[in-house]
mmCIF file of C-alpha atoms in Angstrom:
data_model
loop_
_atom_site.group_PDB
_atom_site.id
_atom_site.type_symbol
_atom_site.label_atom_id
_atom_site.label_comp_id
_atom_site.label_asym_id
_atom_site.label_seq_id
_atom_site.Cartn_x
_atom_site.Cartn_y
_atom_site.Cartn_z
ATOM 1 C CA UNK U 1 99.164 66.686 -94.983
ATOM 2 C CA UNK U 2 96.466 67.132 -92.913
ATOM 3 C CA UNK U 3 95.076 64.143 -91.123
ATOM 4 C CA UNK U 4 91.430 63.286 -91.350
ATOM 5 C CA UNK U 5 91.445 63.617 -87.466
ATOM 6 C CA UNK U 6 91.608 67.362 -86.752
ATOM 7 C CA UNK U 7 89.708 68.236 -90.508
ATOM 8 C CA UNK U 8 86.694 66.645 -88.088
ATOM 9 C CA UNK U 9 87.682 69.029 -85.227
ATOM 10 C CA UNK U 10 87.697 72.324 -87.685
ATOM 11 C CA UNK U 11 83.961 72.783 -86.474
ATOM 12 C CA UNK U 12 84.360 71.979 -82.559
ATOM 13 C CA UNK U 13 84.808 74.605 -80.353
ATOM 14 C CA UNK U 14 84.325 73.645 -76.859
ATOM 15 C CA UNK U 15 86.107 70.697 -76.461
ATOM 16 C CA UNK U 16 86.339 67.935 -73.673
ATOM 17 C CA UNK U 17 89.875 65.649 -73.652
ATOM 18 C CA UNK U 18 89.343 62.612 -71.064
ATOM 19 C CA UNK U 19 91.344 59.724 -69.918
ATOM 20 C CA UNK U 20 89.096 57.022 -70.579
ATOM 21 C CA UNK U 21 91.520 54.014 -68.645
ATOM 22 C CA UNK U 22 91.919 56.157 -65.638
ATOM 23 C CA UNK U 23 95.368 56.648 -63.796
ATOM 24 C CA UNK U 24 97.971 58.556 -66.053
ATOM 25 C CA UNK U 25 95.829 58.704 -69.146
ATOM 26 C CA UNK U 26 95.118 61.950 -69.247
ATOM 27 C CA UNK U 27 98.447 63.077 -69.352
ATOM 28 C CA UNK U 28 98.343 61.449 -72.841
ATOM 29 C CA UNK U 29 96.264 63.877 -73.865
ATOM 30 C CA UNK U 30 97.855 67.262 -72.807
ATOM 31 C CA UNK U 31 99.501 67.670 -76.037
ATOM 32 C CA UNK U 32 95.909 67.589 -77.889
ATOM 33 C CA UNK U 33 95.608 69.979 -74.885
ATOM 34 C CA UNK U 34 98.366 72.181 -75.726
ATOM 35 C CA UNK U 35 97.105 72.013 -79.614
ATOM 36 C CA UNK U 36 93.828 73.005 -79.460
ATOM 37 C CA UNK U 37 93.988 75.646 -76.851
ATOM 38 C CA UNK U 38 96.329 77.343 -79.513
ATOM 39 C CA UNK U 39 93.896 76.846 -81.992
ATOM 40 C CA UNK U 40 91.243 78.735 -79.973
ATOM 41 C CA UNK U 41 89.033 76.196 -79.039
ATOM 42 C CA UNK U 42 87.792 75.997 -75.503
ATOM 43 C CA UNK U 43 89.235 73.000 -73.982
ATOM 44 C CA UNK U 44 88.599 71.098 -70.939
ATOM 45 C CA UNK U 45 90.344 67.646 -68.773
ATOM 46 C CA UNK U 46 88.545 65.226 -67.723
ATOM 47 C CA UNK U 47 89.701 61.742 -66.548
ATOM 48 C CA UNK U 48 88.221 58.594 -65.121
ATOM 49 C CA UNK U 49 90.089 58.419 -62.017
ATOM 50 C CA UNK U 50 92.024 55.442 -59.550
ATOM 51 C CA UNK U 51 91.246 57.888 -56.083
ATOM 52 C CA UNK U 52 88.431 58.181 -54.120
ATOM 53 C CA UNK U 53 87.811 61.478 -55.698
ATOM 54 C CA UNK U 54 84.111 61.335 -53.973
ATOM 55 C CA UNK U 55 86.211 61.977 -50.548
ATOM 56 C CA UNK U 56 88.346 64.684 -52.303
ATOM 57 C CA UNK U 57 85.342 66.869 -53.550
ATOM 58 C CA UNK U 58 82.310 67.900 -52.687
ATOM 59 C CA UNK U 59 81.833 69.594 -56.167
ATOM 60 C CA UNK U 60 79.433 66.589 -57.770
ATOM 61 C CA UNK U 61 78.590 66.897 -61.280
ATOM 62 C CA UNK U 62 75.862 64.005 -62.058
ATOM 63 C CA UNK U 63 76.221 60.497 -59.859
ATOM 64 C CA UNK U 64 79.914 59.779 -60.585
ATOM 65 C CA UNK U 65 81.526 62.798 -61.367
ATOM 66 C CA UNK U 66 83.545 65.442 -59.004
ATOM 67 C CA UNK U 67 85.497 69.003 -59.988
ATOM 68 C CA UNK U 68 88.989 68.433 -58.663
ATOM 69 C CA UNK U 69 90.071 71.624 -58.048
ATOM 70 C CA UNK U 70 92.467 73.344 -55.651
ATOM 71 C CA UNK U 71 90.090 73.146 -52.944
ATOM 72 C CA UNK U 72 90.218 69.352 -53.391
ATOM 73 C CA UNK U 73 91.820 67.528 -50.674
ATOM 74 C CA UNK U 74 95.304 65.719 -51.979
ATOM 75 C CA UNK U 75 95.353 62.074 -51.687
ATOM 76 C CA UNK U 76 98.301 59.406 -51.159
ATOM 77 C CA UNK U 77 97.371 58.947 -55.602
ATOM 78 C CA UNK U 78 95.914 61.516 -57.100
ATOM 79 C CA UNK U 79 97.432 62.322 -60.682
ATOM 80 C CA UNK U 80 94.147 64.493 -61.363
ATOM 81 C CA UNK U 81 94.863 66.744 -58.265
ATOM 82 C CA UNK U 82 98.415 66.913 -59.075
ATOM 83 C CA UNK U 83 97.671 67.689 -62.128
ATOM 84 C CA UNK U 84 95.409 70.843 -61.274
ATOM 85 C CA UNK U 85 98.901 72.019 -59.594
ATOM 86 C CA UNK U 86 100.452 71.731 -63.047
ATOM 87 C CA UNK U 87 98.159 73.666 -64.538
ATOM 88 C CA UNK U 88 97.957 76.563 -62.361
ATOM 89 C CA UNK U 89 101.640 76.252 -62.902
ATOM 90 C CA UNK U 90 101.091 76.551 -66.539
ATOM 91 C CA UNK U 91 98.728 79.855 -66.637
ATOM 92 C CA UNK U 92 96.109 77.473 -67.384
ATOM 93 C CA UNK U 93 92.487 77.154 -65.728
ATOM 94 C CA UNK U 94 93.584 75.073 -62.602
ATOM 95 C CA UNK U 95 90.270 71.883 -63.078
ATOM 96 C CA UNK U 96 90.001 68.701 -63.740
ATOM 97 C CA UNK U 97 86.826 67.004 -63.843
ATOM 98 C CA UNK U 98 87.225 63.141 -62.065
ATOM 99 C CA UNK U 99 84.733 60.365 -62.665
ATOM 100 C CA UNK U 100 84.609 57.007 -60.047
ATOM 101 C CA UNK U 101 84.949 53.898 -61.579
ATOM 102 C CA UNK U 102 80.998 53.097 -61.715
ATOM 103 C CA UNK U 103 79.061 51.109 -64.153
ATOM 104 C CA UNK U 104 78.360 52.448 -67.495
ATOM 105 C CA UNK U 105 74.421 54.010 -67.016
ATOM 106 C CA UNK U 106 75.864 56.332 -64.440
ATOM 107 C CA UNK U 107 79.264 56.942 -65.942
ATOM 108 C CA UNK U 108 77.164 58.274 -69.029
ATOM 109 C CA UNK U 109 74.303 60.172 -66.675
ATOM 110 C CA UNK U 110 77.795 61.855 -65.156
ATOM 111 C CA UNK U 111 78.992 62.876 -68.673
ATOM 112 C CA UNK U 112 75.863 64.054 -69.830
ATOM 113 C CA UNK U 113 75.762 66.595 -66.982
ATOM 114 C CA UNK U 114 79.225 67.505 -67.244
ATOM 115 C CA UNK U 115 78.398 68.360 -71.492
ATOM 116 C CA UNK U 116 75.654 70.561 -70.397
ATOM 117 C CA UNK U 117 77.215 72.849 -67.772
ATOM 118 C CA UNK U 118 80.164 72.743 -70.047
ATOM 119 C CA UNK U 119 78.158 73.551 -73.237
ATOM 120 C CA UNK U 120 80.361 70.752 -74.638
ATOM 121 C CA UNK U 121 80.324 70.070 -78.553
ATOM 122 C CA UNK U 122 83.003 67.519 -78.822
ATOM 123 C CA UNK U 123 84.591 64.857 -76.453
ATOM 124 C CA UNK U 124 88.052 63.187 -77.473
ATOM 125 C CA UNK U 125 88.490 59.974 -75.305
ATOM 126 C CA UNK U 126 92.736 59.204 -74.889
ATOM 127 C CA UNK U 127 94.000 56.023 -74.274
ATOM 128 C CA UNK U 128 98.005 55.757 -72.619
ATOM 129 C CA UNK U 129 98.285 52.306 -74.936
ATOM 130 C CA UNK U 130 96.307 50.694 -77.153
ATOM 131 C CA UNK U 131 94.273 48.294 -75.501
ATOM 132 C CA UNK U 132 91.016 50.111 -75.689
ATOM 133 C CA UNK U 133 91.174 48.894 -79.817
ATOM 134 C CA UNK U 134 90.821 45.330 -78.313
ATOM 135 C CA UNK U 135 87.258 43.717 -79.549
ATOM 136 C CA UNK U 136 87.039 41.077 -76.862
ATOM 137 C CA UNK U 137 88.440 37.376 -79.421
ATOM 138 C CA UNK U 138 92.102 38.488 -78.690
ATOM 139 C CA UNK U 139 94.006 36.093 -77.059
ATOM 140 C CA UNK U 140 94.867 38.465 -74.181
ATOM 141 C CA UNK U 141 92.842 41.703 -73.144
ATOM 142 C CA UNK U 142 95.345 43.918 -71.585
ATOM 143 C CA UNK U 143 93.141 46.005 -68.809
ATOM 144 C CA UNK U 144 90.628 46.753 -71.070
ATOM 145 C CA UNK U 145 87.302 46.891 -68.310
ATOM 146 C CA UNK U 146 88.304 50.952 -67.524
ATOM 147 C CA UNK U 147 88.401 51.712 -71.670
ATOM 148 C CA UNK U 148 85.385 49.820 -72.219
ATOM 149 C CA UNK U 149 83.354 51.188 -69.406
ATOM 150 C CA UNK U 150 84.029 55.139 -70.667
ATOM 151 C CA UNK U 151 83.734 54.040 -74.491
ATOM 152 C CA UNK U 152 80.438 52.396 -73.967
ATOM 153 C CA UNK U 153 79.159 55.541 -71.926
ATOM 154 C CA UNK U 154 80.427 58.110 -74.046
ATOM 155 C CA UNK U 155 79.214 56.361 -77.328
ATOM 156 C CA UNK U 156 75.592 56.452 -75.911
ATOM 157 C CA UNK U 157 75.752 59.773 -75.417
ATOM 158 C CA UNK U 158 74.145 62.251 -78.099
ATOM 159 C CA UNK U 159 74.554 65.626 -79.618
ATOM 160 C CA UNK U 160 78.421 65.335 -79.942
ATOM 161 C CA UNK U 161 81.065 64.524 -81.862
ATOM 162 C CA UNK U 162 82.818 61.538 -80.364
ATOM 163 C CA UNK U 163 86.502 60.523 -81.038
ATOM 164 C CA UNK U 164 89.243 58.036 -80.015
ATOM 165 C CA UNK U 165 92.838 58.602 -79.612
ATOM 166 C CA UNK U 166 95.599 56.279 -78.133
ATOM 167 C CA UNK U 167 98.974 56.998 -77.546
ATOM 168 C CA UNK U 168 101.650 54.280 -76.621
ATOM 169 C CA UNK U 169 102.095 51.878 -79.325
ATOM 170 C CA UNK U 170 103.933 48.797 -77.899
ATOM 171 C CA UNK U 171 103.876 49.711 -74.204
ATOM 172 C CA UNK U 172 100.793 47.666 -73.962
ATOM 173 C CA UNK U 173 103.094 44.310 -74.489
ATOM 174 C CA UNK U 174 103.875 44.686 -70.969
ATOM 175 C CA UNK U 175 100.506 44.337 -69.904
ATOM 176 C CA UNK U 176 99.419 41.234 -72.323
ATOM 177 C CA UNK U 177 98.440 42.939 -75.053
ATOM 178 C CA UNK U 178 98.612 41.480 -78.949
ATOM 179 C CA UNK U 179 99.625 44.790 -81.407
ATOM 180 C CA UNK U 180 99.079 42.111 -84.456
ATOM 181 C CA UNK U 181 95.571 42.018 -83.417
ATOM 182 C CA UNK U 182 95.764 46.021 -82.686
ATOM 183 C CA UNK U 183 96.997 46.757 -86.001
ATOM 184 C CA UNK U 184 94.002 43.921 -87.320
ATOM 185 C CA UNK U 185 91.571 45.904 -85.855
ATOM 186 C CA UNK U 186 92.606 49.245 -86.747
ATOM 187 C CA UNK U 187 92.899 47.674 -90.340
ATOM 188 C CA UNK U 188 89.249 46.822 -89.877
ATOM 189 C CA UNK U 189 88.681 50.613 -89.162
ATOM 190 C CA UNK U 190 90.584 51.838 -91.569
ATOM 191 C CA UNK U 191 88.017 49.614 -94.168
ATOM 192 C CA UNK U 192 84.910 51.065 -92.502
ATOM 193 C CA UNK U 193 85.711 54.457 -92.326
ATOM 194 C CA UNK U 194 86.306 54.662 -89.111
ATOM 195 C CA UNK U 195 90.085 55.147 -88.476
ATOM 196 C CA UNK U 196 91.358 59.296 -88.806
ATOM 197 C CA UNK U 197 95.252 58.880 -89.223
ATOM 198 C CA UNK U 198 98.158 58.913 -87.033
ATOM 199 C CA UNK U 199 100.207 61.724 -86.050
ATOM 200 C CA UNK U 200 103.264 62.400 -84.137
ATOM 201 C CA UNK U 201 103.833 63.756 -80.933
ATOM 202 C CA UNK U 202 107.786 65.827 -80.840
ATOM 203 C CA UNK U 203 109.836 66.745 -78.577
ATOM 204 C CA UNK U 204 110.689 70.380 -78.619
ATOM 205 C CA UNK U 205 106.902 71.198 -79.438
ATOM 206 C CA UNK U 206 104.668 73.042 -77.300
ATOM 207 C CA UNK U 207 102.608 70.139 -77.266
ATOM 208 C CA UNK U 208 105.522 67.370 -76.844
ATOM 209 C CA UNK U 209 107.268 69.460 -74.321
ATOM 210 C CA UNK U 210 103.975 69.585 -72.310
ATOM 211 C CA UNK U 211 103.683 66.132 -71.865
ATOM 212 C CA UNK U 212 107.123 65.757 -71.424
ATOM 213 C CA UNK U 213 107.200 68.478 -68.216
ATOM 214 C CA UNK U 214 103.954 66.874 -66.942
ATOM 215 C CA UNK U 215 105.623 63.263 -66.519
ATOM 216 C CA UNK U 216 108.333 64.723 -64.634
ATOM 217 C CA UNK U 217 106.022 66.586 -62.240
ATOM 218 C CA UNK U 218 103.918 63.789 -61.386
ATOM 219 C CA UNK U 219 106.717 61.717 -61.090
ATOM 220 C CA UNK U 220 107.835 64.601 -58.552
ATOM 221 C CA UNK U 221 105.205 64.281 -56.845
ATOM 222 C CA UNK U 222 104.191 60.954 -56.629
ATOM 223 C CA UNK U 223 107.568 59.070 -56.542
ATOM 224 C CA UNK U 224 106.178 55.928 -55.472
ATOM 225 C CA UNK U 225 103.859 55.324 -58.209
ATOM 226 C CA UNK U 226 105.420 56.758 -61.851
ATOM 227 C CA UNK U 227 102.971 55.155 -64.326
ATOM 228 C CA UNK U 228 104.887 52.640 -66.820
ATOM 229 C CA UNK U 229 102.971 53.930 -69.471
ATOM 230 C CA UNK U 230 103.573 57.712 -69.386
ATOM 231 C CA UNK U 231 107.040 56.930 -68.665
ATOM 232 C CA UNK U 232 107.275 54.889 -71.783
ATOM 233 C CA UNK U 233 105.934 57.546 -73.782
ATOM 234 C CA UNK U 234 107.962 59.840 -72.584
ATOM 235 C CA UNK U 235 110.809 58.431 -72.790
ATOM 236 C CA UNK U 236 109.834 56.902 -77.055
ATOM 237 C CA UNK U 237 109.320 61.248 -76.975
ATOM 238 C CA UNK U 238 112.596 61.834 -75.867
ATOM 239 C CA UNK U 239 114.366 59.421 -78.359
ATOM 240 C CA UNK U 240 114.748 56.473 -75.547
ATOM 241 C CA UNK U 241 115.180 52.936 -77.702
ATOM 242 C CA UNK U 242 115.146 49.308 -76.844
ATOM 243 C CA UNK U 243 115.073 47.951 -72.930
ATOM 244 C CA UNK U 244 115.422 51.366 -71.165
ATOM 245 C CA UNK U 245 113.526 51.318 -67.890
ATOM 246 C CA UNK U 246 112.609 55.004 -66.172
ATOM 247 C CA UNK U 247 110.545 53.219 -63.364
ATOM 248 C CA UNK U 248 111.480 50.511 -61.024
ATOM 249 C CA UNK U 249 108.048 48.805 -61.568
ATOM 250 C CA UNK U 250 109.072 47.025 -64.389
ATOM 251 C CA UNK U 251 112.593 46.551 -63.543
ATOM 252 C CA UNK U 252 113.183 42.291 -64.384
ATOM 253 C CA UNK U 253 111.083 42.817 -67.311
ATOM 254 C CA UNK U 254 112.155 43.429 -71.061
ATOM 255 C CA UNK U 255 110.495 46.699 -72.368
ATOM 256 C CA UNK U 256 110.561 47.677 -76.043
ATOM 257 C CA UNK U 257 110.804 51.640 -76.039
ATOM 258 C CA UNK U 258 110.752 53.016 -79.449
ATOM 259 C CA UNK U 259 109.396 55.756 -81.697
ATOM 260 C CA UNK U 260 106.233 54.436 -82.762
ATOM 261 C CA UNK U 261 105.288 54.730 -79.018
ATOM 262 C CA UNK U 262 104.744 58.780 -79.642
ATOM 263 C CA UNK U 263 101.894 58.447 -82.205
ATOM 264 C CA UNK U 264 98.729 59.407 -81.576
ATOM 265 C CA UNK U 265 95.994 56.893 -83.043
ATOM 266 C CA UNK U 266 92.510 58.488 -84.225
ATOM 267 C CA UNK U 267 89.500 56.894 -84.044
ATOM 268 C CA UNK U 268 85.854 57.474 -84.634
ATOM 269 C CA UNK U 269 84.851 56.189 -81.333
ATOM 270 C CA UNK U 270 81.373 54.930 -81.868
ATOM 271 C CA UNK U 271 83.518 53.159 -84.786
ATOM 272 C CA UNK U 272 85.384 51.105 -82.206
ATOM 273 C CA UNK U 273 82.162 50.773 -79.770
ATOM 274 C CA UNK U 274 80.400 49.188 -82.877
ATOM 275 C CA UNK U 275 83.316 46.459 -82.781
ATOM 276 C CA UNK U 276 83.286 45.426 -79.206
ATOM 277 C CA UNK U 277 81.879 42.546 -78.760
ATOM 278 C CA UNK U 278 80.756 42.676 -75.395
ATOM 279 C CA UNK U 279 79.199 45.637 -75.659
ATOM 280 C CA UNK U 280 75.473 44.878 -75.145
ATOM 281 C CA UNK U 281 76.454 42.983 -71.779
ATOM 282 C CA UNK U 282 77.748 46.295 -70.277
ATOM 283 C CA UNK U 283 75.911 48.763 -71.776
ATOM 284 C CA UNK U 284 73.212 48.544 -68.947
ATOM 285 C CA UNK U 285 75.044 48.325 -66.237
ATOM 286 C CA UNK U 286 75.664 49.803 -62.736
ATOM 287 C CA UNK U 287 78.641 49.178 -61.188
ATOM 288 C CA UNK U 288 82.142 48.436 -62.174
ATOM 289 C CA UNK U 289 82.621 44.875 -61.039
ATOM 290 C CA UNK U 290 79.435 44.177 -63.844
ATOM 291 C CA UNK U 291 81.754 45.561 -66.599
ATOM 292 C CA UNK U 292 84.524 43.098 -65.193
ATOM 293 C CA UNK U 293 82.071 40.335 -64.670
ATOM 294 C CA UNK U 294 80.724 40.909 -68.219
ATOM 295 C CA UNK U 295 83.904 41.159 -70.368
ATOM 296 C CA UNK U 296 85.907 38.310 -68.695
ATOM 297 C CA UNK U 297 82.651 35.735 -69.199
ATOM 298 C CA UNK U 298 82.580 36.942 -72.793
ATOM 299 C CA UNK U 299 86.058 36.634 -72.928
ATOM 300 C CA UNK U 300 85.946 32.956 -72.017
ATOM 301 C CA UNK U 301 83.517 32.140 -74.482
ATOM 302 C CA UNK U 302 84.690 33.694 -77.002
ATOM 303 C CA UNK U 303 86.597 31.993 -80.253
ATOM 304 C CA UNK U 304 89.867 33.602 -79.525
ATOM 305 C CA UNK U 305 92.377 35.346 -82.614
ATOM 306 C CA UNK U 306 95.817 33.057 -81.642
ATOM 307 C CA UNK U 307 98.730 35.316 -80.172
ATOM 308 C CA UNK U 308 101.026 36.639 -83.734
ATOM 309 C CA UNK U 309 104.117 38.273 -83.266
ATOM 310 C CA UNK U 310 104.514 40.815 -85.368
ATOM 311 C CA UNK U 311 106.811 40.164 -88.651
ATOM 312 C CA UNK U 312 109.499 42.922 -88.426
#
């Protein structure tokens, strides 16, 4: 049983994956990575990125974009450059493009260039969690502003197909986030067409096993800073259950880990733009602290869904 999801990518064939929260969450997509490269499509990372990556590279692709390569000079974090390590590791082209946290006109100026010296047909934002579904009346945001800001840019952008997928189901809880109101929304999506289906990401797969050895690099490499949420996923991948903690950040907190944490979500993403409700306040602007500004006064104002546990 096919899911609606990849019958929409049968025609793509150059295909951009990119974190649209920044940090870790491109890692969710290396098994979409994994998939599609075996498919024979041409596939390319991207990720909005937590570094200075304008220090690391001098490779500039529009105002806010940079190629981390090789040649890109390693910061203290810097998932994207380790991650280029990991690749060339892998046999795989040894890139990853980097955007700075900017406002949302130059975010999309930097994707535009980046689709036309990659001949780009397709771009497939990933969310690690599931707070980029949240519309702005929930009663708690999670750290939406990073999701927003590339789901706003990318929607604008035209001439390409345009997708959604989050991974993490329940990790979110630890940063605020309501999954009644996630699975209200994506029940919204699912009425207007606009949700593709769910699939699951296994360990012992080429494309489970690639997130799975990615984690554990970066958390090699960067042992002061494992990301929560890749952890979480990794460890719902490797059959982890209940209050199992693989970082110290969230030791003194109660985590959920479970298996619905290693299914990917599919959305149409100018679906889920169409739904945010503080879209037209951002969708001009420059600089990151407007997104911020602009969510969290909308935010304040609006008439806010009350917190729902979920009945199970």
């Amino acid at each position: 049983m096919q899911i609606p999801f990849f019958r929409a990518l049968e025609d793509s064939q150059r295909i951009l994956i990119a974190g649209c929260g920044g940090g870790f969450d491109i890692v969710s997509g290396l098994p979409l990575y994994v998939f599609l490269r075996n498919a024979d499509k041409s596939v390319y990372l991207a990720n909005l990125s937590f570094a200075r990556v304008d220090l690391a590279s001098r490779k500039k692709i529009g105002p806010a974009g940079r190629l981390v390569d090789s040649d890109s000079r390693m910061q203290g974090y810097f998932p994207e450059r380790h991650l280029v390590d990991w690749l060339a590791a892998r046999g795989c082209e040894p890139k990853v493009f980097a955007f700075e946290k900017t406002g949302v006109r130059p975010l999309r100026q930097s994707y535009e260039a980046l689709v036309t010296l990659l001949n780009v047909d397709t771009i497939i934002l990933v969310d690690g969690g599931t707070d980029s579904l949240m519309k702005g009346d929930e009663a708690a945001l999670g750290t939406i502003e990073e999701d927003a800001l590339s789901i706003a840019a990318v929607d604008q952008l035209e001439g390409v197909r345009k997708f959604l997928v989050c991974l993490g189901f329940g990790v979110d809880n630890y940063h605020g986030v309501c999954h009644h109101s996630f699975l209200e929304n994506t029940a919204e999506l699912i009425r207007s067409g606009g949700y593709l289906g769910c699939v699951s990401v296994s360990a012992g797969t080429q494309e489970g096993d690639a997130l799975l050895d990615a984690v554990d690099y970066l958390n090699e490499r960067q042992p002061n800073s494992k990301s929560i949420v890749a952890n979480s996923i990794a460890s719902a991948i490797r059959g982890g259950f209940g209050n199992r903690h693989d970082t110290e950040r969230t030791r003194g907190t109660e985590l959920f880990i479970n298996a619905l944490m290693a299914l990917y979500w599919c959305y149409d993403l100018a679906a889920v733009a169409r739904g945010m409700g503080f879209y037209e306040a951002i969708a001009c602007s420059e600089k990151f602290h407007e997104v911020e500004n602009a969510i969290r006064i909308h935010h304040a104002h609006a008439d806010k869904r009350d917190w729902k546990n979920l009945p199970l």
